[in-house]
């Protein structure tokens, strides 16, 4: 603004606008407070010679060096610096593009790169950032072209301006068995957030990216519109499916979040095959469709909410904790008291149950005396904690600790997570059984949590009990058991927690192996459909009898885990059953998926890549939305949608810059 005062006489700001009178031609111009574009444009059009001369003299010291200069000519040296500024400062450090016109920044650049020719913030927005966006998008597209399948997480987010955005992340395993996660799209979502609208927009985006035929699983939270949107995948082919979708939408209008966990149809129904009946044809299953999976972390959170909200005395004590936290953060005296003991009280967040767990922990760490001092300082007798309250809090932490650990683990960015789901459910079931004899006041909480686990994870719990699984059961997808078996960290090692009899353990192992072999058969059928000239050999052997014999022999040895068992001849390609048997029998406990990497791709290795592309939770898209909130800071709410979407895309995918 100081630069412009040599050309304009400015009136005091009024109604968030500032008016300037040109000293050269007496014209009057108005602009928003904090914006100078209209004044610079007038000078550039009417008094260009004086303007450019003065601007050249003040290039380093100017507060606002003007708007986009179409005639800006940069050298390779300038281009590299501009790209580095956009990449490292604007994208990675989240500094605003307007920084480039700030006097302090230009003085700094004059010291470190005095030959750099300054550009405008607008040039950065319309030239350099779009160029970076195109570069990263090209890398993402190239990666997608190299894979056969991927899974996606999808969710909706609203910014500080109440504008809605749809985000989609993609997850896949490459040929070297390295996992990748990218933000595929972050776009404005206009109109109603109905299931049909969400599904149609998703379908258009995936078709635009050329990956609609590669989607293996879709992971969302349990919001009713998300459940309905992807209940039938992304493709609704006939009138019956359209009618079903409409009926599902109508029926779900009055369904609460508790009752809408996951109504997606299971791809494969649980089948227990008798060991002597291995010649059952596995190829008669229904064609695979794109299937929605519920976010495991969200479902776990809802299950915990069931327990916390339905136990009156626990709810009352927890309410005290929340009020104590709320009032403590508004009192300077309490702040001083906490500072003296070097402690803090966590805040509660109603959308994250873990915040309540951490709140309870923080209050217990304070101790009775400090809590009593705080309540006396606040001077509120209703917040007094007695011995019973502390006993309840201590037992609550003991009961809920594994839930918090599991929630953190299943949202990891660095490890595969889908294989954790079954062992996590087993661990919780085992933990709740153990805790029954260790608590005195929260036995009802344990009973409620057990009921919630049986309801919200019915598909997994029923399979663990060798019961029939219904299409309407949440978490009914056999994928979770396939992933657990194929993960070297787990295999069957978690089964001892279930206290199975030898017979039940053998049946469950046999059933899980059959699920993997079903996947192998489906993979073989897909390969044959793509290559009509491929041979029509029987899946497990050259003829039916030898195939049956091979499977029976291997399945008798599966549970012996004999390291000395003869290896498959190197002159013949091992069948999936042979490879699976060898893998299960290995005792090395190699915890990396790289153990599946082979020089020649196999059915099992292809299945591993596909299955482990699935995420246990929708945490990846939630992390992307966290970055969106950082980009859209309270001081940047006037940012245009196109620039905002580009910056979010670049920030989340910054490892590709």
XYZ file of N, CA and C in Angstrom, residues 337-441:
315
model
N -1.956 -23.888 38.123
C -1.849 -25.063 39.001
C -1.294 -26.263 38.227
N -1.797 -26.473 37.023
C -1.329 -27.595 36.202
C 0.123 -27.396 35.781
N 0.483 -26.152 35.549
C 1.868 -25.867 35.163
C 2.826 -26.190 36.300
N 2.380 -25.948 37.529
C 3.232 -26.235 38.689
C 3.501 -27.733 38.827
N 2.537 -28.566 38.482
C 2.728 -30.020 38.609
C 3.150 -30.637 37.279
N 3.359 -29.786 36.262
C 3.797 -30.237 34.939
C 2.858 -31.288 34.356
N 1.565 -31.005 34.431
C 0.554 -31.917 33.890
C -0.444 -31.113 33.057
N -1.288 -31.832 32.341
C -2.317 -31.189 31.548
C -3.557 -32.068 31.513
N -4.696 -31.460 31.229
C -5.946 -32.204 31.087
C -6.331 -32.203 29.607
N -6.522 -33.382 29.060
C -6.868 -33.490 27.643
C -8.273 -32.946 27.396
N -8.517 -32.573 26.163
C -9.839 -32.101 25.774
C -10.662 -33.266 25.235
N -11.962 -33.158 25.346
C -12.866 -34.185 24.827
C -13.400 -33.762 23.466
N -13.478 -34.733 22.549
C -14.017 -34.489 21.211
C -15.111 -35.514 20.965
N -16.332 -35.039 20.751
C -17.458 -35.965 20.666
C -17.388 -36.885 19.455
N -16.595 -36.547 18.448
C -16.498 -37.391 17.260
C -15.391 -38.427 17.369
N -14.606 -38.368 18.441
C -13.519 -39.330 18.615
C -13.555 -39.864 20.045
N -13.953 -41.139 20.195
C -14.070 -41.697 21.536
C -12.710 -41.748 22.214
N -11.629 -41.871 21.423
C -10.297 -41.941 22.018
C -9.983 -40.681 22.809
N -10.583 -39.562 22.438
C -10.337 -38.334 23.193
C -10.858 -38.485 24.613
N -11.940 -39.229 24.798
C -12.470 -39.482 26.135
C -11.543 -40.422 26.907
N -10.989 -41.391 26.205
C -10.034 -42.310 26.838
C -8.805 -41.540 27.315
N -8.282 -40.658 26.453
C -7.116 -39.854 26.842
C -7.478 -38.854 27.945
N -8.709 -38.368 27.946
C -9.166 -37.475 29.012
C -9.146 -38.199 30.350
N -9.675 -39.425 30.377
C -9.678 -40.212 31.611
C -8.247 -40.461 32.089
N -7.373 -40.819 31.139
C -5.976 -41.063 31.499
C -5.333 -39.823 32.124
N -5.604 -38.661 31.502
C -4.973 -37.428 31.996
C -5.450 -37.083 33.405
N -6.705 -37.364 33.710
C -7.223 -37.077 35.052
C -6.640 -38.053 36.071
N -6.497 -39.316 35.686
C -5.896 -40.286 36.597
C -4.438 -39.949 36.872
N -3.736 -39.434 35.861
C -2.324 -39.077 36.070
C -2.171 -37.895 37.027
N -3.202 -37.063 37.103
C -3.144 -35.927 38.030
C -3.131 -36.389 39.486
N -3.863 -37.456 39.764
C -3.968 -37.936 41.139
C -5.096 -37.254 41.885
N -5.526 -37.872 42.966
C -6.685 -37.378 43.719
C -6.459 -35.978 44.281
N -5.253 -35.734 44.825
C -5.009 -34.447 45.471
C -5.081 -33.297 44.465
N -4.446 -33.458 43.308
C -4.447 -32.387 42.313
C -5.848 -32.151 41.765
N -6.599 -33.238 41.525
C -7.972 -33.093 41.045
C -8.812 -32.347 42.077
N -8.589 -32.657 43.369
C -9.329 -31.968 44.431
C -8.967 -30.484 44.477
N -7.676 -30.169 44.264
C -7.256 -28.765 44.240
C -7.911 -28.018 43.079
N -8.035 -28.692 41.940
C -8.646 -28.052 40.763
C -10.121 -27.781 41.010
N -10.825 -28.765 41.562
C -12.262 -28.576 41.813
C -12.494 -27.478 42.855
N -11.579 -27.376 43.829
C -11.698 -26.297 44.819
C -11.443 -24.936 44.179
N -10.505 -24.907 43.236
C -10.201 -23.654 42.537
C -11.384 -23.215 41.682
N -12.015 -24.188 41.021
C -13.172 -23.872 40.193
C -14.371 -23.524 41.055
N -14.370 -24.045 42.273
C -15.458 -23.806 43.232
C -16.789 -24.345 42.704
N -16.740 -25.631 42.323
C -17.949 -26.297 41.826
C -18.019 -27.677 42.477
N -18.891 -27.830 43.468
C -18.988 -29.084 44.219
C -19.497 -30.241 43.359
N -20.218 -29.932 42.295
C -20.760 -31.011 41.445
C -19.648 -31.752 40.706
N -18.454 -31.169 40.652
C -17.338 -31.800 39.943
C -16.397 -32.539 40.875
N -16.785 -32.695 42.132
C -15.945 -33.424 43.086
C -15.901 -34.909 42.727
N -14.698 -35.483 42.812
C -14.502 -36.901 42.505
C -14.298 -37.665 43.802
N -15.147 -38.682 44.026
C -14.961 -39.527 45.205
C -14.168 -40.775 44.822
N -13.962 -41.656 45.816
C -13.178 -42.864 45.561
C -13.821 -43.762 44.521
N -15.132 -43.830 44.520
C -15.833 -44.661 43.538
C -15.595 -44.147 42.119
N -15.597 -42.829 41.969
C -15.340 -42.248 40.652
C -13.960 -42.651 40.145
N -12.968 -42.598 41.013
C -11.621 -42.960 40.591
C -11.519 -44.446 40.269
N -12.231 -45.291 41.025
C -12.237 -46.729 40.721
C -12.860 -46.990 39.358
N -13.953 -46.276 39.066
C -14.607 -46.417 37.761
C -13.663 -46.008 36.640
N -12.959 -44.904 36.824
C -12.043 -44.423 35.792
C -10.882 -45.397 35.592
N -10.359 -45.936 36.680
C -9.253 -46.892 36.568
C -9.688 -48.156 35.834
N -10.872 -48.656 36.160
C -11.371 -49.860 35.478
C -11.696 -49.553 34.023
N -12.198 -48.355 33.736
C -12.517 -47.979 32.358
C -11.255 -47.969 31.498
N -10.157 -47.441 32.036
C -8.894 -47.424 31.293
C -8.413 -48.843 31.023
N -8.510 -49.712 32.019
C -8.080 -51.106 31.835
C -8.905 -51.806 30.764
N -10.213 -51.539 30.756
C -11.086 -52.204 29.787
C -10.869 -51.652 28.382
N -10.681 -50.344 28.260
C -10.658 -49.697 26.938
C -9.269 -49.588 26.320
N -8.232 -49.896 27.078
C -6.875 -49.728 26.554
C -6.629 -50.474 25.241
N -7.006 -51.754 25.108
C -6.781 -52.435 23.822
C -7.544 -51.798 22.663
N -8.721 -51.257 22.927
C -9.481 -50.591 21.873
C -8.695 -49.410 21.311
N -8.084 -48.643 22.210
C -7.299 -47.485 21.771
C -6.072 -47.925 20.985
N -5.396 -48.977 21.460
C -4.212 -49.476 20.755
C -4.566 -49.983 19.368
N -5.673 -50.698 19.266
C -6.100 -51.257 17.987
C -6.504 -50.145 17.023
N -7.205 -49.142 17.542
C -7.614 -48.026 16.683
C -6.392 -47.342 16.075
N -5.351 -47.172 16.877
C -4.126 -46.540 16.367
C -3.449 -47.425 15.330
N -3.366 -48.724 15.624
C -2.668 -49.643 14.722
C -3.370 -49.775 13.375
N -4.701 -49.835 13.379
C -5.422 -50.076 12.128
C -5.504 -48.832 11.256
N -5.001 -47.691 11.759
C -4.970 -46.480 10.954
C -3.549 -46.084 10.579
N -2.640 -47.045 10.679
C -1.232 -46.782 10.392
C -1.027 -46.414 8.918
N -0.056 -45.529 8.685
C 0.282 -45.128 7.321
C 1.368 -46.010 6.727
N 2.102 -46.729 7.560
C 3.311 -47.412 7.097
C 3.181 -48.923 6.999
N 2.098 -49.505 7.496
C 1.945 -50.954 7.441
C 0.604 -51.324 6.835
N 0.510 -52.570 6.366
C -0.768 -53.067 5.866
C -1.717 -53.214 7.050
N -2.977 -52.901 6.819
C -3.920 -52.854 7.943
C -5.084 -53.833 7.816
N -5.447 -54.239 6.608
C -6.636 -55.077 6.466
C -6.454 -56.413 7.167
N -5.222 -56.912 7.244
C -4.974 -58.204 7.893
C -5.076 -58.121 9.403
N -5.135 -56.899 9.958
C -5.228 -56.733 11.406
C -6.642 -56.929 11.936
N -7.642 -56.862 11.062
C -9.021 -56.796 11.525
C -9.414 -58.044 12.311
N -9.216 -59.226 11.745
C -9.605 -60.458 12.441
C -8.814 -60.651 13.735
N -7.462 -60.554 13.718
C -6.732 -60.670 14.986
C -7.150 -59.619 16.008
N -7.530 -58.424 15.539
C -7.964 -57.373 16.465
C -9.275 -57.753 17.139
N -10.228 -58.257 16.367
C -11.504 -58.683 16.945
C -11.274 -59.831 17.935
N -10.413 -60.777 17.567
C -10.099 -61.899 18.459
C -9.462 -61.389 19.753
N -8.540 -60.438 19.619
C -7.869 -59.897 20.799
C -8.866 -59.223 21.737
N -9.810 -58.484 21.168
C -10.811 -57.798 21.997
C -11.709 -58.807 22.701
N -12.158 -59.826 21.976
C -13.002 -60.861 22.577
C -12.272 -61.535 23.747
N -11.003 -61.876 23.517
C -10.199 -62.517 24.559
C -10.000 -61.569 25.739
N -9.732 -60.319 25.453
C -9.492 -59.320 26.503
C -10.734 -59.129 27.369
N -11.901 -59.026 26.751
C -13.133 -58.817 27.512
C -13.435 -60.007 28.406
N -13.158 -61.213 27.940
C -13.356 -62.398 28.768
C -12.447 -62.355 29.997
N -11.202 -61.950 29.789
C -10.265 -61.884 30.914
C -10.649 -60.817 31.929
N -11.176 -59.693 31.425
C -11.486 -58.566 32.304
C -12.698 -58.812 33.187
N -13.534 -59.780 32.849
C -14.739 -60.040 33.652
C -14.399 -60.339 35.105
N -13.308 -61.032 35.325
C -12.939 -61.383 36.693
C -12.050 -60.357 37.362
N -11.716 -59.260 36.649
C -10.786 -58.278 37.192
C -11.434 -56.944 37.551
N -12.706 -56.774 37.188
C -13.380 -55.508 37.496
C -14.507 -55.763 38.491
N -14.824 -54.746 39.227
C -15.896 -54.883 40.216
C -17.097 -54.001 39.893
N -16.870 -52.853 39.254
C -17.948 -51.901 38.994
C -18.392 -51.853 37.539
